Amino acid sequence: MIPLSRPWIGPEEKAAVIEVLESGMLVQGPRVRALEDAFARLIGVRHAIATSSGTTALHLAMLAHGIGPGDEVITSPFTFIASVNSILYTGATPVFADIDEATFNIDPAKLEAAVTARTRAVMPVHLYGQPCDMDEICAAARHHGLVVLEDAAQAVGATYHGRQVGSFGTGIFSLYATKNVMSGEGGIITTDDDEVADRARLLRNHGMRDRYRYETLGYNFRLTDVLAAIGLAQFQRLEEATRLRRANAAALDETLKNVVTPVVKPGREHVWHQYTIRLDPQTDRNHAVKVLHDEGIGTGIFYPIGAHRFPHVSKAVGEVDMPVTDRAAESVLSLPVHPLLSPRDLERIAAAVNAL
Ligand SMILES: Cc1ncc(COP(=O)(O)O)c(C=O)c1O
């Protein structure tokens, strides 16, 4: 079976974990700080704050910006539910702007149209590893005085006109097991804002600056050193892994027929967390998934239902029409693109998709 994703774990990860276990410093030790430094350097920002997951990174980033009840945060409905749930956790209201049919990322014109007097922040999601239209989104945010929270969970290392995602506003990354840099579970917040960074660090650890003195209600959103050590080892091979993902995506672009291959807009360096095609509306996707599975090819559907359609979301947001998202949700299919694919794997994937 060619799996949709496969963690690239080498002797470095194993040795790093054993080293932490033997050090006796399992939490709040040097590996977490080293991972934070590595992220801050890559993204080109002053601060990186490690958390227990991408979801807690999103939640914490919003709390650090003081987002809460009465506020609205505009985001994409075509995303993993964590983008939306994290807004709900704070008591703020998610407001959806539909996506661009070609890239699956939030449409800046619809984002602009969704701004109200209560809007506090916009949360573009760099879906599958492709940067959103950051010029337009940042211009709208500046015009309306909004915080930019980039959900870069899937996009570590992606650039927009040479600039790293996660550096346009406050960024969040996920280190979940399938991500391009992973630690099993984990998250990172990136920011140039000293106050936001300070608040995120405070709230990450129960609002405690001095031992057992609590300035405010906080949380336990800490990352362990064991997991940070895995993330650090992964970081060392990010460049190579991204290069391989790009080569695999280029090979699929060249060989796939009769399906809509991914559209990458100019000025963006995609990092191919997912390689997502669109099937013809006439093709039965469930059947296609089964045929590919029988051929030994793993696939994924990200995402089969728009976030606006879940009961707990529509209860907060109301019934909204997101036709582009609905169409995408019915027709997308992600194929393996991970760095451990062989040339033979790529040939098999193309042959099986072309025979659908
Ligand atoms: C777009 C997006 N946002 C947020 C998250 C949440 O990250 P995590 O699973 O690490 O909590 C993910 C990852 O699964 C994601 O893909």
Coordinates of C-alpha atoms and ligand atoms in Angstrom, one line a residue:
M1 CA 0.0 0.0 0.0
I2 CA 1.2 3.5 -0.8
P3 CA 0.0 5.5 2.2
L4 CA -1.4 9.0 1.8
S5 CA 1.2 10.2 4.3
R6 CA 4.0 8.6 6.1
P7 CA 6.2 10.2 8.9
W8 CA 9.9 10.3 7.9
I9 CA 11.5 9.0 11.1
G10 CA 15.2 8.3 11.1
P11 CA 17.9 7.5 13.7
E12 CA 18.1 11.2 14.5
E13 CA 14.5 11.3 15.9
K14 CA 15.1 8.0 17.9
A15 CA 18.4 9.2 19.4
A16 CA 16.9 12.6 20.2
V17 CA 14.1 11.1 22.2
I18 CA 16.4 8.8 24.1
E19 CA 18.6 11.7 24.9
V20 CA 15.7 13.6 26.4
L21 CA 14.5 10.6 28.4
E22 CA 18.0 10.1 29.8
S23 CA 18.4 13.8 30.6
G24 CA 15.6 13.8 33.1
M25 CA 14.2 17.1 31.7
L26 CA 11.0 15.9 30.1
V27 CA 9.1 19.3 30.1
Q28 CA 10.0 22.9 29.9
G29 CA 13.6 22.1 29.1
P30 CA 16.1 23.1 26.4
R31 CA 14.5 21.2 23.5
V32 CA 11.3 23.3 23.5
R33 CA 13.4 26.5 23.5
A34 CA 15.6 25.2 20.7
L35 CA 12.5 24.3 18.6
E36 CA 11.1 27.7 19.2
D37 CA 14.4 29.3 18.1
A38 CA 14.5 27.2 15.0
F39 CA 10.9 28.3 14.0
A40 CA 11.5 31.9 14.8
R41 CA 14.7 31.9 12.6
L42 CA 12.9 30.1 9.7
I43 CA 9.8 32.3 9.7
G44 CA 11.9 35.5 10.3
V45 CA 10.1 36.7 13.4
R46 CA 11.2 37.6 16.9
H47 CA 9.1 35.1 18.8
A48 CA 8.0 31.5 18.5
I49 CA 5.9 29.9 21.3
A50 CA 5.5 26.1 21.3
T51 CA 2.2 24.6 22.4
S52 CA 0.7 21.2 22.9
S53 CA -1.1 21.2 19.4
G54 CA -2.0 23.4 16.5
T55 CA -5.4 23.7 18.0
T56 CA -4.1 25.1 21.3
A57 CA -1.8 27.3 19.3
L58 CA -4.8 28.8 17.5
H59 CA -6.8 29.2 20.7
L60 CA -3.8 30.7 22.6
A61 CA -3.0 33.1 19.8
M62 CA -6.5 34.4 19.9
L63 CA -6.5 34.8 23.7
A64 CA -3.2 36.6 23.5
H65 CA -4.7 39.1 21.1
G66 CA -7.6 39.6 23.5
I67 CA -10.2 38.1 21.2
G68 CA -13.4 37.0 23.0
P69 CA -17.2 37.3 23.3
G70 CA -18.7 40.0 21.0
D71 CA -15.8 39.8 18.5
E72 CA -16.1 38.3 15.0
V73 CA -13.3 36.4 13.3
I74 CA -13.5 35.9 9.5
T75 CA -12.2 32.6 8.2
S76 CA -12.6 30.0 5.5
P77 CA -15.3 27.3 5.8
F78 CA -13.1 24.9 3.7
T79 CA -10.7 24.0 6.5
F80 CA -10.0 21.5 9.3
I81 CA -12.5 22.1 12.1
A82 CA -9.8 23.4 14.5
S83 CA -9.7 26.7 12.7
V84 CA -13.3 27.3 13.5
N85 CA -13.5 25.6 16.9
S86 CA -10.7 27.7 18.2
I87 CA -12.7 30.8 17.5
L88 CA -15.7 29.3 19.3
Y89 CA -13.5 28.4 22.3
T90 CA -12.8 32.1 22.9
G91 CA -16.5 33.0 22.8
A92 CA -16.0 35.0 19.6
T93 CA -18.2 34.3 16.5
P94 CA -16.7 32.8 13.3
V95 CA -17.8 34.5 10.1
F96 CA -17.2 32.7 6.9
A97 CA -15.9 34.0 3.6
D98 CA -16.2 31.5 0.7
I99 CA -13.1 30.3 -1.2
D100 CA -11.4 30.8 -4.5
E101 CA -12.5 28.0 -6.9
A102 CA -9.0 27.5 -8.2
T103 CA -6.8 27.4 -5.1
F104 CA -9.3 26.4 -2.4
N105 CA -8.1 29.4 -0.3
I106 CA -10.2 32.2 1.1
D107 CA -11.4 34.7 -1.5
P108 CA -10.1 38.2 -0.4
A109 CA -13.1 39.9 -2.1
K110 CA -15.6 37.8 0.0
L111 CA -13.4 38.4 3.1
E112 CA -13.7 42.2 2.6
A113 CA -17.4 41.9 2.1
A114 CA -17.8 40.0 5.4
V115 CA -16.2 42.8 7.6
T116 CA -18.6 44.4 10.1
A117 CA -18.1 46.8 13.0
R118 CA -17.5 43.7 15.2
T119 CA -14.8 42.1 13.2
R120 CA -11.6 41.8 15.2
A121 CA -9.5 39.5 13.1
V122 CA -9.1 37.6 9.8
M123 CA -7.8 34.1 9.8
P124 CA -6.6 33.0 6.3
V125 CA -5.8 29.3 6.1
H126 CA -2.9 28.3 3.8
L127 CA -4.7 25.2 2.7
Y128 CA -2.7 22.1 1.6
G129 CA 0.5 24.2 1.9
Q130 CA -0.3 27.0 -0.6
P131 CA -0.1 30.6 0.7
C132 CA -3.3 32.7 0.5
D133 CA -3.5 36.1 -1.3
M134 CA -1.7 37.9 1.4
D135 CA -1.3 41.3 -0.3
E136 CA -5.1 41.7 -0.6
I137 CA -5.8 40.1 2.8
C138 CA -3.2 42.3 4.6
A139 CA -4.5 45.4 2.8
A140 CA -8.1 44.7 3.9
A141 CA -6.8 44.1 7.5
R142 CA -4.9 47.3 7.5
H143 CA -7.9 49.2 6.1
H144 CA -10.3 47.9 8.8
G145 CA -7.7 47.7 11.6
L146 CA -7.9 43.9 12.0
V147 CA -5.5 41.3 13.4
V148 CA -4.2 38.9 10.9
L149 CA -4.0 35.3 12.3
E150 CA -2.5 33.0 9.8
D151 CA -3.5 29.3 10.1
A152 CA -0.3 27.9 8.6
A153 CA -0.9 24.5 10.2
Q154 CA -0.3 22.8 6.8
A155 CA 2.2 25.3 5.3
V156 CA 5.6 25.3 7.2
G157 CA 8.2 26.8 4.9
A158 CA 5.8 28.1 2.2
T159 CA 6.5 31.6 0.9
Y160 CA 4.5 34.4 -0.7
H161 CA 6.7 36.6 -2.9
G162 CA 9.7 35.3 -0.9
R163 CA 8.2 35.9 2.5
Q164 CA 7.5 33.0 4.9
V165 CA 3.9 32.4 5.8
G166 CA 3.4 32.9 9.5
S167 CA 5.3 36.3 9.3
F168 CA 2.5 38.4 7.9
G169 CA 0.6 38.6 11.3
T170 CA 0.5 36.1 14.1
G171 CA 1.1 32.6 12.6
I172 CA 0.2 29.2 13.9
F173 CA 1.7 25.9 12.8
S174 CA 0.7 22.3 13.6
L175 CA 3.2 19.5 14.4
Y176 CA 0.6 16.8 14.2
A177 CA 2.0 13.4 13.0
T178 CA 1.2 13.9 9.3
K179 CA 2.5 17.4 9.0
N180 CA 5.6 18.4 7.0
V181 CA 7.4 19.0 10.3
M182 CA 5.9 16.8 13.0
S183 CA 6.4 15.8 16.6
G184 CA 3.3 13.6 16.9
E185 CA 1.3 16.4 18.5
G186 CA 2.4 20.0 18.9
G187 CA 1.9 23.5 17.7
I188 CA 3.8 26.8 17.3
I189 CA 2.8 30.4 17.4
T190 CA 5.0 32.9 15.5
T191 CA 4.8 36.7 16.0
D192 CA 6.8 39.9 16.0
D193 CA 4.6 41.4 18.6
D194 CA 6.4 41.4 22.0
E195 CA 3.1 41.8 24.0
V196 CA 1.3 39.0 22.2
A197 CA 4.3 36.7 22.7
D198 CA 4.5 37.6 26.4
R199 CA 0.8 37.0 26.9
A200 CA 0.8 33.7 24.9
R201 CA 3.7 32.5 27.1
L202 CA 1.9 33.5 30.3
L203 CA -1.4 31.9 29.3
R204 CA 0.3 28.7 28.1
N205 CA 1.4 28.0 31.6
H206 CA -1.6 28.8 33.9
G207 CA -1.0 32.5 33.9
M208 CA 2.1 31.9 36.1
R209 CA 5.1 34.2 35.7
D210 CA 6.6 33.6 39.2
R211 CA 6.2 30.2 40.7
Y212 CA 2.7 29.5 41.9
R213 CA 1.6 33.1 41.6
Y214 CA -1.1 33.4 39.0
E215 CA -1.7 36.7 37.2
T216 CA -4.8 35.6 35.3
L217 CA -6.7 32.5 34.3
G218 CA -4.4 30.4 32.1
Y219 CA -4.2 26.9 30.7
N220 CA -1.8 24.0 30.4
F221 CA -0.9 24.2 26.7
R222 CA 2.7 23.2 27.1
L223 CA 4.7 21.1 24.7
T224 CA 7.0 18.4 26.2
D225 CA 10.7 18.2 25.5
V226 CA 10.3 14.6 24.3
L227 CA 8.1 15.8 21.5
A228 CA 10.1 19.0 20.8
A229 CA 13.2 16.8 20.3
I230 CA 11.4 14.9 17.5
G231 CA 10.3 18.2 16.0
L232 CA 13.9 19.5 16.1
A233 CA 15.2 16.4 14.3
Q234 CA 12.4 16.8 11.7
F235 CA 13.4 20.4 11.2
Q236 CA 16.9 19.4 10.1
R237 CA 15.4 17.7 7.1
L238 CA 12.7 20.2 6.2
E239 CA 14.5 21.6 3.2
E240 CA 15.2 18.2 1.7
A241 CA 11.6 17.0 2.5
T242 CA 10.1 20.1 0.8
R243 CA 12.3 19.6 -2.2
L244 CA 11.2 16.0 -2.6
R245 CA 7.5 17.0 -2.1
R246 CA 7.9 19.6 -4.9
A247 CA 9.5 17.1 -7.2
N248 CA 6.7 14.6 -6.5
A249 CA 4.1 17.2 -7.2
A250 CA 5.8 18.2 -10.5
A251 CA 5.9 14.6 -11.5
L252 CA 2.2 14.2 -10.8
D253 CA 1.3 17.4 -12.6
E254 CA 3.1 16.1 -15.7
T255 CA 1.6 12.6 -15.8
L256 CA -2.1 13.0 -14.6
K257 CA -4.8 13.3 -17.3
N258 CA -8.5 14.0 -17.1
V259 CA -8.5 15.5 -13.6
V260 CA -8.0 19.1 -12.5
T261 CA -4.5 19.2 -11.1
P262 CA -3.6 21.8 -8.4
V263 CA -3.4 25.4 -9.5
V264 CA -0.5 27.4 -7.9
K265 CA -0.8 31.1 -8.2
P266 CA 2.3 33.2 -9.2
G267 CA 4.7 34.3 -6.5
R268 CA 3.9 31.3 -4.2
E269 CA 6.2 28.5 -3.2
H270 CA 3.8 25.7 -2.3
V271 CA 5.1 23.1 0.2
W272 CA 2.7 20.3 -0.8
H273 CA 1.3 19.1 2.5
Q274 CA -1.4 17.7 0.2
Y275 CA -1.6 17.2 -3.5
T276 CA -5.3 17.7 -4.2
I277 CA -7.0 17.1 -7.5
R278 CA -10.5 17.7 -8.5
L279 CA -12.5 14.9 -10.1
D280 CA -14.9 15.5 -12.8
P281 CA -18.5 16.0 -11.4
Q282 CA -19.6 12.9 -13.3
T283 CA -17.0 10.7 -11.5
D284 CA -18.3 8.9 -8.4
R285 CA -15.7 9.8 -5.8
N286 CA -16.5 7.0 -3.4
H287 CA -16.0 4.5 -6.3
A288 CA -12.8 6.2 -7.3
V289 CA -11.5 6.0 -3.7
K290 CA -12.3 2.3 -3.6
V291 CA -10.7 1.6 -7.0
L292 CA -7.5 3.4 -5.9
H293 CA -7.5 1.6 -2.6
D294 CA -7.8 -1.7 -4.4
E295 CA -4.8 -0.7 -6.5
G296 CA -2.9 -0.1 -3.3
I297 CA -3.1 3.7 -3.3
G298 CA -4.1 5.6 -0.2
T299 CA -6.2 8.8 -0.7
G300 CA -7.7 11.5 1.5
I301 CA -10.7 13.9 1.3
F302 CA -9.9 17.2 2.9
Y303 CA -12.6 18.1 3.5
P304 CA -15.8 16.2 2.7
I305 CA -18.1 18.8 4.4
G306 CA -17.6 22.6 4.8
A307 CA -17.3 23.7 8.4
H308 CA -20.4 25.9 8.0
R309 CA -22.5 22.8 7.8
F310 CA -21.9 21.3 11.2
P311 CA -24.6 21.8 13.8
H312 CA -22.4 23.3 16.5
V313 CA -21.1 25.8 14.0
S314 CA -24.4 26.8 12.4
K315 CA -25.8 27.2 15.9
A316 CA -23.3 30.0 16.4
V317 CA -23.1 31.3 12.8
G318 CA -26.6 30.7 11.4
E319 CA -27.4 29.2 8.1
V320 CA -25.0 30.5 5.4
D321 CA -24.5 29.8 1.7
M322 CA -21.0 28.7 0.7
P323 CA -21.5 27.3 -2.8
V324 CA -17.8 27.2 -3.8
T325 CA -16.9 25.3 -0.7
D326 CA -19.8 22.9 -1.2
R327 CA -18.6 22.2 -4.7
A328 CA -15.0 21.7 -3.6
A329 CA -16.1 19.4 -0.7
E330 CA -17.8 17.1 -3.2
S331 CA -15.0 16.9 -5.7
V332 CA -11.6 17.1 -4.1
L333 CA -9.3 14.1 -3.7
S334 CA -5.8 14.1 -2.2
L335 CA -3.1 11.8 -3.5
P336 CA 0.2 10.7 -1.9
V337 CA 2.9 13.4 -2.4
H338 CA 5.1 12.7 0.7
P339 CA 8.9 12.6 0.5
L340 CA 9.2 8.8 0.9
L341 CA 7.5 8.0 -2.5
S342 CA 9.6 6.2 -5.0
P343 CA 9.6 6.9 -8.8
R344 CA 7.7 3.6 -9.2
D345 CA 5.1 4.7 -6.6
L346 CA 4.5 7.9 -8.6
E347 CA 4.1 5.9 -11.8
R348 CA 1.6 3.6 -10.1
I349 CA -0.4 6.6 -8.7
A350 CA -0.6 8.3 -12.1
A351 CA -1.5 5.1 -14.0
A352 CA -4.3 4.3 -11.5
V353 CA -5.8 7.8 -11.5
N354 CA -5.6 8.0 -15.3
A355 CA -7.5 4.7 -15.6
L356 CA -10.4 6.0 -13.4
Ligands
LIG1 C1 -5.8 23.9 8.7 C2 -5.5 23.3 10.1 N1 -5.7 24.1 11.2 C3 -5.5 23.6 12.4 C4 -5.1 22.4 12.6 C5 -5.0 21.9 14.0 O1 -3.8 21.3 14.4 P1 -3.6 20.1 15.4 O2 -4.2 18.9 14.8 O3 -2.1 20.1 15.6 O4 -4.4 20.5 16.6 C6 -4.8 21.5 11.5 C7 -4.2 20.2 11.7 O5 -4.7 19.2 11.7 C8 -5.1 22.0 10.2 O6 -4.9 21.2 9.2

